PDB file of C-alpha atoms in Angstrom:
ATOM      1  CA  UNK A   1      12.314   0.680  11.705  1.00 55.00           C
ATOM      2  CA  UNK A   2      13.206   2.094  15.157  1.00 52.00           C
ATOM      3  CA  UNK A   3      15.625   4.137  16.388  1.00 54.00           C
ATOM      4  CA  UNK A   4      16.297   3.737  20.278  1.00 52.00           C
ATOM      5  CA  UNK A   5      13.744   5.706  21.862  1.00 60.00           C
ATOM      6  CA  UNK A   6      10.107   5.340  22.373  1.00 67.00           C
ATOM      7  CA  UNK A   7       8.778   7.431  20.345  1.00 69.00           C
ATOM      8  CA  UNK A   8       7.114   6.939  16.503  1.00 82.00           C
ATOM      9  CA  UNK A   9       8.428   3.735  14.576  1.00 90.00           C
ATOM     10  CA  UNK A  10       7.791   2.701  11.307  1.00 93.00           C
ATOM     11  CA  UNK A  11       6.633  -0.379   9.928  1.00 92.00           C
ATOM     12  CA  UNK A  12       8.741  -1.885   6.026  1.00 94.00           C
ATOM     13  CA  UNK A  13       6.602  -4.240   4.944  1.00 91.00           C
ATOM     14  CA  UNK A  14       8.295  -5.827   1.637  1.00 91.00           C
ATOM     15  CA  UNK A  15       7.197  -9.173  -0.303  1.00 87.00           C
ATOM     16  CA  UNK A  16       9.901 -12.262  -0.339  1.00 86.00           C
ATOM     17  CA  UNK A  17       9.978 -11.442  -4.131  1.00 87.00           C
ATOM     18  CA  UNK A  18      10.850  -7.550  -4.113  1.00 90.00           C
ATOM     19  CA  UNK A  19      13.739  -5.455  -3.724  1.00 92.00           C
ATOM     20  CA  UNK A  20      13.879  -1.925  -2.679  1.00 93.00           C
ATOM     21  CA  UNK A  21      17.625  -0.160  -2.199  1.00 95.00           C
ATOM     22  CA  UNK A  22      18.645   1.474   1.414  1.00 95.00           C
ATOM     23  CA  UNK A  23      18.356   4.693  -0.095  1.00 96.00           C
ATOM     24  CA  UNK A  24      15.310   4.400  -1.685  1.00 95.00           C
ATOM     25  CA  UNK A  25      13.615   3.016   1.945  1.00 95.00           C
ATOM     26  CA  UNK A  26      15.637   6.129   3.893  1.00 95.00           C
ATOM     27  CA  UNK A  27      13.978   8.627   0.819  1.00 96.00           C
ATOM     28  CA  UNK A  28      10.415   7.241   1.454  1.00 96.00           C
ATOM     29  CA  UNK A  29      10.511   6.737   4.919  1.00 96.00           C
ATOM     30  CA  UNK A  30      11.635  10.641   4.920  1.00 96.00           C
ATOM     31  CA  UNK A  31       9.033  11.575   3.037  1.00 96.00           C
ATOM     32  CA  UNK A  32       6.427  10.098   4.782  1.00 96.00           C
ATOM     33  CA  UNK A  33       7.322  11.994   8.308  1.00 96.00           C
ATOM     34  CA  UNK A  34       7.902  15.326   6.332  1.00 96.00           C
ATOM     35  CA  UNK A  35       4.776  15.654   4.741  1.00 96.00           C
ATOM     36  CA  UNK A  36       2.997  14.208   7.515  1.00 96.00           C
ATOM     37  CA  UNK A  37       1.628  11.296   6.395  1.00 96.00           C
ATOM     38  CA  UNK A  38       1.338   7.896   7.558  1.00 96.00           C
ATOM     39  CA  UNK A  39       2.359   5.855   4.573  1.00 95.00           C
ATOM     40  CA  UNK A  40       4.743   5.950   1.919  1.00 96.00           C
ATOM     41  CA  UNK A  41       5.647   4.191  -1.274  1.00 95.00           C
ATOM     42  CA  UNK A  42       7.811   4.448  -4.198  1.00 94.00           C
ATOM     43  CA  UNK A  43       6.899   4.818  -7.362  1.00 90.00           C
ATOM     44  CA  UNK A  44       6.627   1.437  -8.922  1.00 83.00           C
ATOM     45  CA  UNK A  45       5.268   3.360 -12.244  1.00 83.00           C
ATOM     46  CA  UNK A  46       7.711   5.884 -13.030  1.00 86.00           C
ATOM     47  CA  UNK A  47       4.652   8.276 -12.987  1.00 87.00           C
ATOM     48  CA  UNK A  48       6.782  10.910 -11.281  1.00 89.00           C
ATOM     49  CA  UNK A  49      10.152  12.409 -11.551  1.00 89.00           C
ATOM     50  CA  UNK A  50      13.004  12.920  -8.962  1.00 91.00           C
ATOM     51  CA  UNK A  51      11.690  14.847  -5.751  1.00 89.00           C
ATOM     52  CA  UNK A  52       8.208  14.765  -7.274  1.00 92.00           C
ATOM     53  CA  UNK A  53       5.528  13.410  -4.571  1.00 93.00           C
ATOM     54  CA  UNK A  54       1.943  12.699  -4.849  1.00 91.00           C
ATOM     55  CA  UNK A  55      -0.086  12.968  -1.639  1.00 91.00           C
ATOM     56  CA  UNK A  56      -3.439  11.414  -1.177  1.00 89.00           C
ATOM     57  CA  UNK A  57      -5.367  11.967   1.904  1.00 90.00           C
ATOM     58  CA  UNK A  58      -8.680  10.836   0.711  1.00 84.00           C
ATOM     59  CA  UNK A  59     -10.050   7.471  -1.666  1.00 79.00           C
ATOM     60  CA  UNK A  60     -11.530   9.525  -4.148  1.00 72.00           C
ATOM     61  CA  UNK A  61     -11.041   8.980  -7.851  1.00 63.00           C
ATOM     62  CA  UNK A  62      -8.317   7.833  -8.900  1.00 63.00           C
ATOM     63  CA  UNK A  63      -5.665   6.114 -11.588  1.00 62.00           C
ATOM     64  CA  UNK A  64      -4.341   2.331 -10.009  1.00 64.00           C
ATOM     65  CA  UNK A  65      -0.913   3.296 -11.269  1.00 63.00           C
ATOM     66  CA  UNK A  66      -0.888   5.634  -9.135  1.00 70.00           C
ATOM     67  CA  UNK A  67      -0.899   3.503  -5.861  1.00 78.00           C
ATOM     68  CA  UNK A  68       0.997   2.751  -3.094  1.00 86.00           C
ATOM     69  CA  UNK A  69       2.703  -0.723  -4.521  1.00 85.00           C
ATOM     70  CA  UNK A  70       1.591  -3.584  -2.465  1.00 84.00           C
ATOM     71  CA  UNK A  71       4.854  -5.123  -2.962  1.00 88.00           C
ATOM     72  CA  UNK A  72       6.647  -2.803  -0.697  1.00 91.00           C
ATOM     73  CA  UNK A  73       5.830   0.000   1.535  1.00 93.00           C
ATOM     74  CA  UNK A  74       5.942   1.381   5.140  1.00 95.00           C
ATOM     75  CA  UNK A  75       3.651   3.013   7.224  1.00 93.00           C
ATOM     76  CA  UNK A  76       3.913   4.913  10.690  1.00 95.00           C
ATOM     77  CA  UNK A  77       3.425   2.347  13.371  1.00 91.00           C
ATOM     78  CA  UNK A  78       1.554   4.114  15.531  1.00 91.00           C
ATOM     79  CA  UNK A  79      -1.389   4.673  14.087  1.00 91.00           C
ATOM     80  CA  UNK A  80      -3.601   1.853  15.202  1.00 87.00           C
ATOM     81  CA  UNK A  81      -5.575   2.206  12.428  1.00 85.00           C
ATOM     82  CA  UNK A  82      -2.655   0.853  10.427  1.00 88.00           C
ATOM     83  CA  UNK A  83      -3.428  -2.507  10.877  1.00 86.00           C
ATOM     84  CA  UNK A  84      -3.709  -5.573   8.113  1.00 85.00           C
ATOM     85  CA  UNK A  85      -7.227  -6.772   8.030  1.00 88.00           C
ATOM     86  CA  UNK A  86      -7.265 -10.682   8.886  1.00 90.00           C
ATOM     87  CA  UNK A  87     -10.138 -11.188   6.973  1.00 90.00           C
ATOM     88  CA  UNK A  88      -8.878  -9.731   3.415  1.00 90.00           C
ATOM     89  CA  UNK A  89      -6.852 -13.259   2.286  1.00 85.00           C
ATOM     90  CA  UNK A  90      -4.962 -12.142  -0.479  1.00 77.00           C
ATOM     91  CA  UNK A  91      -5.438  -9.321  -3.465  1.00 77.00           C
ATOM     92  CA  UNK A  92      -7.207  -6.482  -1.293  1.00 85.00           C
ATOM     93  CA  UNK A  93      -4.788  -6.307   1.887  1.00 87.00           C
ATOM     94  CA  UNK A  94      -2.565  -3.979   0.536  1.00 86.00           C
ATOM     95  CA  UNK A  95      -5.299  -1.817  -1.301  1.00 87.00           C
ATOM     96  CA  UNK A  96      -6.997  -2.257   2.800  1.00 90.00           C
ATOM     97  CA  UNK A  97      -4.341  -0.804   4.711  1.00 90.00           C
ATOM     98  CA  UNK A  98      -3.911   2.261   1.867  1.00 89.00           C
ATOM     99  CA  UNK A  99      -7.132   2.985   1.813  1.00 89.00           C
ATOM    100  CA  UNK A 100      -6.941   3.283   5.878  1.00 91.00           C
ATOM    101  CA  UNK A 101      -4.100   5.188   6.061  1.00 92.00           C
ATOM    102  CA  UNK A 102      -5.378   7.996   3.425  1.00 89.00           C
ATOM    103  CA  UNK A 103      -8.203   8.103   5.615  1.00 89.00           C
ATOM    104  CA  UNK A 104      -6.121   8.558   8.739  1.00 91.00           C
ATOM    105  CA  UNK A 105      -3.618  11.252   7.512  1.00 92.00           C
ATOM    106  CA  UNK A 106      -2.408  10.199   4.262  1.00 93.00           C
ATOM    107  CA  UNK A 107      -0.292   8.498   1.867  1.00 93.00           C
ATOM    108  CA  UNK A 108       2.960   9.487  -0.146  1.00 94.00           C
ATOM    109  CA  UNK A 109       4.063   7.891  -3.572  1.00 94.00           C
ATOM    110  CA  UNK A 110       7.507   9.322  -3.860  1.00 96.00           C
ATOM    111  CA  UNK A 111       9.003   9.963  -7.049  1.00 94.00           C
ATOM    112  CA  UNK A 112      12.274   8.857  -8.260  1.00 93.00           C
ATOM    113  CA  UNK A 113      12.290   5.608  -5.653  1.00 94.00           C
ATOM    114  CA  UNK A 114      11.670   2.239  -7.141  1.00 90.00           C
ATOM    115  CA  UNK A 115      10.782  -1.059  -6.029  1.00 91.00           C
ATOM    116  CA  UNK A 116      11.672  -4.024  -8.142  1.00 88.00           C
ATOM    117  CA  UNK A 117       9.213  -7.008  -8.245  1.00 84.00           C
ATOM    118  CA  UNK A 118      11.081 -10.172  -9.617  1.00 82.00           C
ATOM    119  CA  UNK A 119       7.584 -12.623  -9.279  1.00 71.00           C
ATOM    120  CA  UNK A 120       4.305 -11.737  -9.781  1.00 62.00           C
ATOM    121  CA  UNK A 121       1.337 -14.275  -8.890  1.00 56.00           C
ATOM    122  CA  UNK A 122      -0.943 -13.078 -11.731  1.00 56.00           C
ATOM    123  CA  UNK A 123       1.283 -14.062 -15.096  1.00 53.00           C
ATOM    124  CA  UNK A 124      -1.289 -15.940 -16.576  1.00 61.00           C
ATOM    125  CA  UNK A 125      -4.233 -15.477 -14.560  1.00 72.00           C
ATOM    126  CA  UNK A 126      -4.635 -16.261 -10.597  1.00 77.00           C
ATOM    127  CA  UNK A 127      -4.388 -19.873  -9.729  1.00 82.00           C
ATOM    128  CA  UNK A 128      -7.495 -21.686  -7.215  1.00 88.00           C
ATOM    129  CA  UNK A 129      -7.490 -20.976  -4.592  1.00 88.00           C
ATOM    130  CA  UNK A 130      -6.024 -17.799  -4.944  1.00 84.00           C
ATOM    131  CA  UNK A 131      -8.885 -16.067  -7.827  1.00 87.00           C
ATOM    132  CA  UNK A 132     -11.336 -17.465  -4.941  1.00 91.00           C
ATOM    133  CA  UNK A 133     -10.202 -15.270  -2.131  1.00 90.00           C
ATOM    134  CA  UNK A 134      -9.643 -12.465  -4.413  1.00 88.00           C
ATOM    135  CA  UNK A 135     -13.049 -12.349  -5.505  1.00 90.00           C
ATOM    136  CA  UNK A 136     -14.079 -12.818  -1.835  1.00 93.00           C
ATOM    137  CA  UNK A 137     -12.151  -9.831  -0.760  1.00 92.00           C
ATOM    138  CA  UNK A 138     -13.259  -7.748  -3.317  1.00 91.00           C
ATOM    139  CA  UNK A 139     -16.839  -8.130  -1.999  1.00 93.00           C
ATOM    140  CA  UNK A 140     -15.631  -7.837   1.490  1.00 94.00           C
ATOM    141  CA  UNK A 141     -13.450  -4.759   0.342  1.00 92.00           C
ATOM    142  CA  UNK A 142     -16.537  -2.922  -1.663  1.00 91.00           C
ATOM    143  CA  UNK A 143     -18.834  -3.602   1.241  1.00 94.00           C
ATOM    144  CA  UNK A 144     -16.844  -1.673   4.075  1.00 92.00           C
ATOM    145  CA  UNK A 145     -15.170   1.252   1.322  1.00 89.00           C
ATOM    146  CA  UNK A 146     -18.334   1.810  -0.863  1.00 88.00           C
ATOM    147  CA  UNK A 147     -15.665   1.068  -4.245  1.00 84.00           C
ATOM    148  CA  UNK A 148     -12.522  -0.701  -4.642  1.00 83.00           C
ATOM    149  CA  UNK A 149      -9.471   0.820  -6.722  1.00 77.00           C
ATOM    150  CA  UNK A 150      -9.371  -1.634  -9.369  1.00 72.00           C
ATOM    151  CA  UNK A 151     -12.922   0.810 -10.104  1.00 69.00           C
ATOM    152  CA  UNK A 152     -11.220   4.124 -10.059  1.00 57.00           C
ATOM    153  CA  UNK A 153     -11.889   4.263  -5.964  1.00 50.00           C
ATOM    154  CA  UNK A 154     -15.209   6.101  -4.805  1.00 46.00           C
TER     155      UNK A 154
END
C-alpha cells in the first residue's frame, strides 16, 4: 500500500482464503501509523470493542487470542526487520514476523475490525507434510525467541 511518494509504505499481507473489508484495512492501517507501531491487525476474536486497541511492544506473557491473526495483517515496510523468515515453512511465520515487529516498535490489534477466514488447514488435525514442518518450526521458533506463543510467549 503506497501512495505516490517515496516515503513509508505498507505491506497487506492476506491468505487466498480470507477476507478483510476496505474499511476495515484503511482502520488498521490508520492505526498502525497513529500509535506508532509497525504492525497492525484486526481483531479476529472479538476481544475488543469499537475504537478499543491493544498495543504490544514486547513478547511477554500473553493470551493467543489476543494475536495479530496470521490470516491477514500489514506491517510498515520499512522496517527491515519486517521480513518473513525463509526458514519457518509453515505454522510459525506469522507468529515470526509478530514477534519481530513487537520487538522493533510494536504491534496493534484493533478493535471493532474483522477478518473473515473461510478455510482453515487444521479442521481435523494438520495433514504430512504439513504437522512435520510445524513441529520443525516450532523448534526453530523456540530456539531464536526463548518461547513460542502457543506457550503463553516468554
Amino acid at each position: 500500500i503506497r501512495g505516490l511518494n517515496d516515503g513509508p509504505f505498507d505491506v497487506l499481507l492476506i491468505e487466498s482464503d480470507a477476507r478483510m473489508s476496505s474499511e476495515d484495512v484503511v482502520t488498521v492501517r490508520a492505526a498502525m501509523r497513529d500509535n506508532n507501531c509497525v504492525m497492525a491487525g484486526s481483531d479476529w476474536n472479538n476481544l475488543l470493542g469499537p475504537g478499543v486497541n491493544h498495543i504490544r511492544r514486547d513478547n511477554s506473557r500473553w493470551h493467543t487470542n489476543g494475536r495479530i491473526p496470521g490470516v491477514a495483517y500489514i506491517f510498515a515496510g520499512e522496517v527491515e526487520e519486517l521480513r518473513h523468515n525463509p526458514e519457518m515453512r509453515f505454522w510459525y511465520a506469522d507468529d515470526w514476523i509478530t514477534w519481530s515487529a513487537q520487538a522493533s516498535g510494536g504491534s496493534i490489534l484493533v478493535g471493532g475490525t474483522a477478518v473473515e477466514h473461510t478455510g482453515h488447514v487444521t479442521n481435523g488435525g494438520l495433514p504430512e507434510p504439513i504437522a512435520t514442518y510445524a513441529r520443525e518450526d516450532l523448534v526453530k521458533f523456540v530456539e531464536h525467541w526463548g518461547g513460542s506463543p502457543h506457550d503463553g510467549g516468554i
